[in-house]
Structures are given as structure tokens and as C-alpha cells.
Amino acid sequence: MSMVDALGRVSEIQSTLVQLADPASRAKEASSPGPATSDFGQALASAVLSTTAAPASWGSGTSSVGAVTGDQVAATAQKYVGVPYLWGGTDPSKGLDCSGFVQRVYQDLGISLPRVVHDQMQAGTPVASLADAKPGDLLVSFGGEHVAIYLGNGKAIDAPVPGKTIQVRDAWEQYSNLTAIRRIVPDRAPSASAGFPSATLDATQTQYAKTIVHRVRARGLPAQAAVDAISTALQESSLRMYWNPKVGGSQALAPDQSAVGTDGYSVGLFQQQVNGSAFSWGTVADAMDPVKSTDMFLDRLTAIPGWQSLSIAAADQAVQRSAYPEAYAKWEGQARQIVSALSGTGA
């Protein structure tokens, strides 16, 4: 694409975004002066200095991304009211565009999101309709050209168009142009007293989950890596150590003889191939060992450039190269809850 074409595309998208405000709202804004410089300074100070949530950290044991709620997302987003729109902006001291704003809000809460709308609309899990939306959900419109954060009660917040500022307003997406709704954080964070979600996992699965979380922490990786690993293991093996009749020696290493897999030459928690092909993960013994297989997964995950900016599903697929790349997304919510609960118990 030439520079002229690129500038033309920018103008086209910016013109499209002008539709984000309804006619009455545009008329009102046109007759009102923009915010004074001091207003911007106050908004920036509020956004930068008042953000209380720290990035996800193993040290505190409670700041895992799974512990973030939609209400926290909504509250954090509103601290940026008054910051001006800037095309391509990611620095609130200068201005933010719609996806830069969304990325910044979630970053303040320790959650990594991709930079652009087309990637953000693949993150998290889908929400069926605006009637089902909850605070913190992403509202994607115009086929993936714009994104806002839903606040609840028919309200949303976004960085709208050049010349305007981040603002709270009626969620116009309920009328037209709604492309997708994505939920990044669980409906409800596990409470401190909730403990581990044992209702969904048995003792063996729980122990494997603890092993994964322990390895991530021991390697100094962020909690996101544990969510990647556990969501993959939930999809590939339901957090069980599978052996495979086609893989010699795997049965003798299996603690549960009933956990039998037949997919290619895959074994273990992550269904890692061990037949010596181009996708081989290593030895049978390594793939059937929860610590070594977790390390092999983490080695490949962290070797992906920018892995922390990928959605959980995209990162899992980049590691696993599955024939069903969309399958990982459905496990993200449960994986976040598991990691959050284990972090809270100091595991």
C-alpha cells in the first residue's frame, strides 16, 4: 500500500468513526468548546496516578488477572475521561485511539491485550448480545474498526474520533453496527474464601494444575503463562496424563491406565507429539512427566515474539498448531479462575 493509499484509508476509517455519535450528540458537541488544557492535565493525572491495581504478580498472591472484575475494568476506564483522541495513540500523556485506550485500561489491571481492534475482537470469549453484556465487555463495531468498553446500564466509554475526548455515553451499538462483544474477564472473580474450584476438577487434575502454576512461578513468568498452559491442557487432555498405544513406553509411565489417547503419537497433559517428526516435543518420558512437559510448553510459548500481547487462544494455537485452533478459547475463563485460586493460596 502506498503512502497516498494509506492516508486515504486513514481518512476513510476516521470518517466512519464519525458515525459513532448520534446526530443530536454531534450537534451538541459542535456547539461546545473542547476541553481546556488544564482539563486534559487533570484527566491525565487522574488516569495515571489514581490507578490502584498493580500488574499481575505472583508475589502478592492475589493480583492474578483472573481476580479482575468487570466493575474494576469499568472504574479504571472512567479515569481516562477527558484524555483526547489521537490516531495511533498509546500514551495517555499525548492521547489515545480507541484500541490504544482499551489496551491501556486492561494493562493497568495487569491484563495484556493485542494492540489493534481486529486482534482485540478475538480475545476473551464471545457474548451473544448486548442484553447479555456486562461491565468490562468489549463492544466492537463497524466490522472491527472501532472498540468501546461497556459500563452497564446502557452506557459505554470510548475514544471516539479526532477532535473529541474519551467520554461516557449511551451505548450507540444497541442501535446499529455492532460486530462483536467479547468478555475478557470472568463474570465473577473467585472470592478469597472460595478456594480452588474443586467442583470442576478432581484431586489428580488439581495436582497437575498446581504443578503447572508452580513451574510458571519458579521460572519467573507472569500469570498469563499459566493461563495459557492450563487452558491448553484442559482442551488437549482435560488435565489428565494420557498414554497412547501407538507410543511405546507411554503406558508404563501412565499413572492412570484408563487415560488412553489415540491422537497421532501424542501423549501427556498437552498431547505432545513424540514420534520424532518435525513437530516432535522430545522423549516419551519427558512428555509423560508433568514438570518436564510443562517446561517444554513454556519454552515454546516464551519463544514466540510478543506472546504476552496475543490472546490466550492465539498463543495456545501458536504453540500447539492444533487442527482446531478455536477450541482453546472456551477454556480461558476456567483457566483464569484456576490460576487465580491457586495464586491466592500461595501455590
Coordinates of C-alpha atoms in Angstrom, one line a residue:
M1 CA 0.0 0.0 0.0
S2 CA 1.4 3.4 -1.0
M3 CA 1.5 6.4 1.4
V4 CA -1.3 8.0 -0.5
D5 CA -3.4 4.9 -0.2
A6 CA -2.6 4.6 3.5
L7 CA -3.6 8.2 4.2
G8 CA -6.7 7.7 2.2
R9 CA -7.6 4.6 4.3
V10 CA -6.9 6.6 7.4
S11 CA -9.4 9.3 6.3
E12 CA -11.9 6.6 5.3
I13 CA -11.8 5.0 8.7
Q14 CA -11.9 8.3 10.5
S15 CA -14.9 9.3 8.6
T16 CA -16.6 6.1 9.5
L17 CA -15.9 6.7 13.1
V18 CA -17.7 10.0 13.0
Q19 CA -20.9 7.9 12.9
L20 CA -20.1 6.8 16.5
A21 CA -22.1 9.8 17.8
D22 CA -25.8 10.2 17.0
P23 CA -26.9 13.4 15.2
A24 CA -28.1 15.0 18.4
S25 CA -24.9 14.3 20.1
R26 CA -22.8 15.6 17.2
A27 CA -24.8 18.9 17.1
K28 CA -24.3 19.4 20.8
E29 CA -20.6 18.7 20.6
A30 CA -20.2 21.0 17.6
S31 CA -21.6 23.9 19.6
S32 CA -19.4 23.2 22.7
P33 CA -15.7 24.1 23.0
G34 CA -13.3 21.3 23.5
P35 CA -11.7 20.7 26.9
A36 CA -9.1 23.2 28.2
T37 CA -5.6 22.1 28.5
S38 CA -6.0 22.1 32.3
D39 CA -8.9 19.7 31.9
F40 CA -6.7 17.3 30.0
G41 CA -4.0 17.6 32.6
Q42 CA -6.5 16.7 35.3
A43 CA -7.8 13.8 33.4
L44 CA -4.3 12.5 32.8
A45 CA -3.3 12.9 36.4
S46 CA -6.4 11.0 37.5
A47 CA -5.8 8.2 35.0
V48 CA -2.1 7.8 35.7
L49 CA -1.9 8.5 39.4
S50 CA -5.2 7.1 40.6
T51 CA -4.9 3.6 39.1
T52 CA -4.6 1.4 42.1
A53 CA -4.4 -2.0 40.5
A54 CA -0.9 -3.4 40.0
P55 CA 0.1 -5.6 37.1
A56 CA -0.4 -9.3 37.6
S57 CA 2.2 -10.6 40.0
W58 CA 3.0 -13.9 41.7
G59 CA 4.4 -12.0 44.7
S60 CA 1.2 -10.7 46.1
G61 CA -0.7 -14.0 45.5
T62 CA -3.9 -12.1 44.8
S63 CA -3.3 -9.9 41.8
S64 CA -3.7 -12.6 39.1
V65 CA -5.6 -11.5 36.1
G66 CA -8.3 -14.0 37.0
A67 CA -9.1 -11.9 40.0
V68 CA -10.0 -8.8 38.0
T69 CA -13.7 -8.0 37.7
G70 CA -15.7 -6.2 35.1
D71 CA -16.6 -3.5 37.5
Q72 CA -12.9 -2.8 38.1
V73 CA -12.4 -2.5 34.3
A74 CA -15.3 0.0 34.1
A75 CA -13.9 2.0 37.0
T76 CA -10.4 2.1 35.6
A77 CA -11.7 3.1 32.1
Q78 CA -13.5 6.1 33.6
K79 CA -10.3 7.5 35.0
Y80 CA -9.3 8.4 31.4
V81 CA -12.4 10.6 30.7
G82 CA -11.1 13.8 29.1
V83 CA -8.0 12.4 27.5
P84 CA -8.0 13.4 23.8
Y85 CA -8.4 11.1 20.9
L86 CA -5.1 10.6 19.0
W87 CA -4.9 8.3 15.9
G88 CA -2.4 5.6 16.8
G89 CA -2.1 6.9 20.3
T90 CA -1.0 4.6 23.1
D91 CA 0.4 7.2 25.5
P92 CA -2.2 9.0 27.6
S93 CA 0.1 12.0 28.1
K94 CA -0.4 12.6 24.3
G95 CA -3.7 10.9 23.5
L96 CA -5.2 7.5 22.8
D97 CA -7.1 6.0 20.0
C98 CA -10.0 3.5 20.6
S99 CA -7.9 0.3 20.7
G100 CA -5.0 2.1 22.5
F101 CA -7.4 3.2 25.2
V102 CA -8.8 -0.4 25.6
Q103 CA -5.3 -1.9 25.7
R104 CA -4.2 0.7 28.3
V105 CA -7.2 0.1 30.6
Y106 CA -6.6 -3.6 30.7
Q107 CA -2.8 -3.1 31.0
D108 CA -3.5 -1.0 34.2
L109 CA -5.2 -4.1 35.6
G110 CA -2.4 -6.5 34.7
I111 CA -4.1 -8.0 31.6
S112 CA -2.3 -8.0 28.2
L113 CA -4.5 -7.3 25.1
P114 CA -3.4 -7.0 21.5
R115 CA -2.9 -3.5 20.1
V116 CA -5.4 -3.3 17.3
V117 CA -9.2 -3.8 17.2
H118 CA -9.1 -6.7 14.7
D119 CA -7.0 -8.7 17.2
Q120 CA -8.8 -7.5 20.3
M121 CA -12.1 -8.8 18.9
Q122 CA -10.6 -12.3 19.0
A123 CA -9.6 -12.1 22.7
G124 CA -11.6 -13.5 25.5
T125 CA -14.9 -15.2 24.9
P126 CA -18.0 -14.2 22.8
V127 CA -21.1 -12.7 24.3
A128 CA -24.4 -13.4 22.5
S129 CA -26.0 -10.0 22.5
L130 CA -25.9 -6.5 24.2
A131 CA -28.6 -7.8 26.5
D132 CA -26.1 -10.3 27.9
A133 CA -23.2 -7.8 28.1
K134 CA -21.7 -7.0 31.4
P135 CA -19.4 -4.1 32.6
G136 CA -15.9 -4.6 31.2
D137 CA -17.0 -6.3 28.0
L138 CA -15.6 -5.0 24.7
L139 CA -18.1 -3.7 22.1
V140 CA -16.7 -4.0 18.6
S141 CA -18.3 -2.2 15.8
F142 CA -18.0 -1.4 12.0
G143 CA -16.6 -4.8 11.2
G144 CA -13.7 -4.3 13.6
E145 CA -12.9 -0.7 13.0
H146 CA -13.8 0.6 16.5
V147 CA -14.0 -0.7 20.1
A148 CA -15.6 0.6 23.3
I149 CA -15.9 -0.7 26.8
Y150 CA -19.3 -1.4 28.1
L151 CA -20.1 0.1 31.5
G152 CA -23.5 -1.4 32.2
N153 CA -27.0 0.2 32.2
G154 CA -26.8 1.0 28.5
K155 CA -23.6 3.1 28.9
A156 CA -20.2 2.7 27.2
I157 CA -16.9 4.5 27.2
D158 CA -14.6 5.0 24.2
A159 CA -12.1 7.2 22.5
P160 CA -14.4 8.3 19.6
V161 CA -13.0 10.5 16.8
P162 CA -10.3 13.1 16.2
G163 CA -11.1 16.3 18.0
K164 CA -13.0 14.6 20.8
T165 CA -12.0 13.1 24.1
I166 CA -12.6 9.8 25.9
Q167 CA -16.2 10.0 27.1
V168 CA -19.0 8.1 28.7
R169 CA -22.2 8.0 26.7
D170 CA -25.2 5.8 25.6
A171 CA -24.0 2.6 24.0
W172 CA -25.0 3.5 20.5
E173 CA -24.1 -0.1 19.4
Q174 CA -27.5 -1.2 20.6
Y175 CA -28.9 0.5 17.5
S176 CA -26.6 -0.4 14.7
N177 CA -23.2 -1.5 13.6
L178 CA -22.4 -3.9 16.4
T179 CA -20.0 -6.5 15.1
A180 CA -19.0 -8.5 18.2
I181 CA -19.0 -8.4 22.0
R182 CA -16.0 -10.0 23.8
R183 CA -15.7 -10.8 27.5
I184 CA -12.1 -10.6 28.7
V185 CA -12.6 -11.2 32.5
P186 CA -14.8 -13.8 34.1
D187 CA -18.3 -13.0 35.1
R188 CA -17.2 -13.1 38.7
A189 CA -13.8 -13.3 40.3
P190 CA -13.3 -16.2 42.8
S191 CA -13.5 -14.8 46.3
A192 CA -10.7 -15.3 48.8
S193 CA -12.7 -17.8 50.6
A194 CA -13.9 -19.7 47.6
G195 CA -10.7 -21.7 47.4
F196 CA -9.9 -23.9 44.4
P197 CA -12.8 -24.8 42.1
S198 CA -12.8 -28.4 43.2
A199 CA -16.3 -28.9 41.9
T200 CA -14.9 -29.0 38.4
L201 CA -11.6 -30.8 38.9
D202 CA -10.8 -33.9 40.8
A203 CA -7.7 -34.4 43.0
T204 CA -5.5 -35.6 40.2
Q205 CA -6.4 -32.7 37.8
T206 CA -5.9 -30.3 40.7
Q207 CA -2.4 -31.6 41.3
Y208 CA -1.5 -31.2 37.7
A209 CA -2.8 -27.6 37.7
K210 CA -0.7 -26.9 40.8
T211 CA 2.4 -28.3 39.0
I212 CA 1.8 -26.0 36.0
V213 CA 1.3 -22.9 38.2
H214 CA 4.4 -23.9 40.3
R215 CA 6.6 -24.2 37.2
V216 CA 5.4 -20.8 35.8
R217 CA 6.2 -19.1 39.1
A218 CA 9.5 -20.9 39.5
R219 CA 10.6 -19.6 36.1
G220 CA 9.6 -16.0 36.9
L221 CA 6.9 -15.8 34.2
P222 CA 3.7 -13.8 34.5
A223 CA 0.4 -15.4 35.5
Q224 CA -0.7 -15.2 31.8
A225 CA 1.7 -18.1 31.0
A226 CA -0.1 -20.3 33.5
V227 CA -3.4 -19.4 31.9
D228 CA -2.0 -20.3 28.5
A229 CA -0.7 -23.6 29.8
I230 CA -3.8 -24.7 31.7
S231 CA -6.3 -23.7 29.0
T232 CA -4.2 -25.8 26.6
A233 CA -4.1 -28.8 29.0
L234 CA -7.9 -28.5 29.6
Q235 CA -8.5 -28.7 25.9
E236 CA -5.9 -31.3 25.0
S237 CA -6.3 -33.8 27.9
S238 CA -8.8 -32.4 30.4
L239 CA -5.7 -32.1 32.7
R240 CA -5.0 -35.8 32.6
M241 CA -1.8 -37.7 31.8
Y242 CA -2.8 -39.6 28.6
W243 CA -0.8 -42.6 27.3
N244 CA -1.1 -43.8 23.7
P245 CA -1.0 -47.4 22.4
K246 CA 1.0 -46.2 19.4
V247 CA 3.7 -44.6 21.6
G248 CA 5.9 -47.3 23.0
G249 CA 6.7 -47.0 26.7
S250 CA 3.9 -44.5 27.4
Q251 CA 1.6 -47.0 29.1
A252 CA 4.3 -47.9 31.7
L253 CA 4.6 -44.2 32.5
A254 CA 0.9 -43.5 32.9
P255 CA -0.4 -43.2 36.5
D256 CA -3.9 -43.8 35.2
Q257 CA -4.3 -46.7 32.8
S258 CA -7.8 -45.6 31.9
A259 CA -6.5 -42.3 30.4
V260 CA -5.9 -43.6 26.9
G261 CA -5.4 -41.4 23.9
T262 CA -5.3 -42.3 20.2
D263 CA -4.5 -39.0 18.5
G264 CA -1.4 -39.5 16.3
Y265 CA 1.6 -40.0 18.5
S266 CA 0.5 -37.6 21.2
V267 CA 0.8 -38.2 24.9
G268 CA 0.7 -36.4 28.2
L269 CA -1.1 -33.3 29.6
F270 CA -0.5 -31.3 26.5
Q271 CA -0.8 -34.1 23.9
Q272 CA 2.7 -33.5 22.8
Q273 CA 4.0 -35.4 19.7
V274 CA 6.9 -37.7 20.4
N275 CA 7.4 -39.7 17.1
G276 CA 10.5 -37.8 16.0
S277 CA 8.6 -35.8 13.4
A278 CA 9.1 -32.1 12.7
F279 CA 6.7 -31.4 15.5
S280 CA 8.3 -33.7 18.0
W281 CA 8.4 -32.4 21.5
G282 CA 11.1 -34.7 22.9
T283 CA 11.2 -38.1 24.5
V284 CA 8.2 -40.1 25.7
A285 CA 9.5 -39.8 29.3
D286 CA 9.6 -36.0 29.0
A287 CA 6.1 -35.7 27.6
M288 CA 4.7 -38.1 30.3
D289 CA 6.3 -36.1 33.1
P290 CA 4.1 -33.1 34.3
V291 CA 7.1 -30.9 35.2
K292 CA 9.1 -31.6 32.0
S293 CA 6.1 -31.4 29.7
T294 CA 5.1 -28.1 31.3
D295 CA 8.6 -26.7 30.8
M296 CA 8.5 -27.8 27.1
F297 CA 5.3 -26.0 26.6
L298 CA 6.6 -22.8 28.3
D299 CA 9.8 -23.0 26.3
R300 CA 7.8 -22.9 23.1
L301 CA 5.4 -20.3 24.4
T302 CA 8.0 -17.8 25.5
A303 CA 10.0 -18.2 22.2
I304 CA 7.0 -16.7 20.3
P305 CA 7.8 -13.0 19.7
G306 CA 5.3 -10.8 21.6
W307 CA 3.5 -13.8 23.1
Q308 CA 2.2 -11.7 26.0
S309 CA 0.3 -9.5 23.6
L310 CA -1.5 -12.4 22.0
S311 CA -4.9 -13.6 23.1
I312 CA -4.9 -16.8 25.1
A313 CA -6.4 -18.7 22.2
A314 CA -3.9 -17.3 19.7
A315 CA -0.9 -18.1 21.9
D316 CA -2.1 -21.6 22.6
Q317 CA -2.5 -22.3 18.9
A318 CA 0.9 -20.8 18.1
V319 CA 2.4 -23.4 20.4
Q320 CA 0.2 -26.4 19.7
R321 CA -0.6 -26.0 16.0
S322 CA -3.9 -27.7 16.5
A323 CA -6.3 -28.6 13.8
Y324 CA -9.0 -26.9 15.9
P325 CA -7.5 -23.5 16.8
E326 CA -10.8 -22.0 18.0
A327 CA -11.2 -24.7 20.7
Y328 CA -8.8 -23.2 23.2
A329 CA -10.9 -20.0 23.7
K330 CA -13.7 -21.8 25.5
W331 CA -11.3 -22.8 28.3
E332 CA -9.9 -19.4 29.0
G333 CA -12.4 -18.4 31.7
Q334 CA -12.0 -21.6 33.7
A335 CA -8.2 -21.4 33.3
R336 CA -8.1 -17.9 34.7
Q337 CA -10.2 -19.0 37.7
I338 CA -7.9 -21.9 38.4
V339 CA -4.8 -19.7 38.2
S340 CA -6.4 -17.1 40.4
A341 CA -7.4 -19.5 43.0
L342 CA -4.0 -21.2 43.1
S343 CA -2.3 -17.8 43.3
G344 CA -4.4 -16.8 46.2
T345 CA -3.4 -20.0 48.1
G346 CA 0.2 -19.3 47.5
A347 CA 0.6 -22.4 45.3

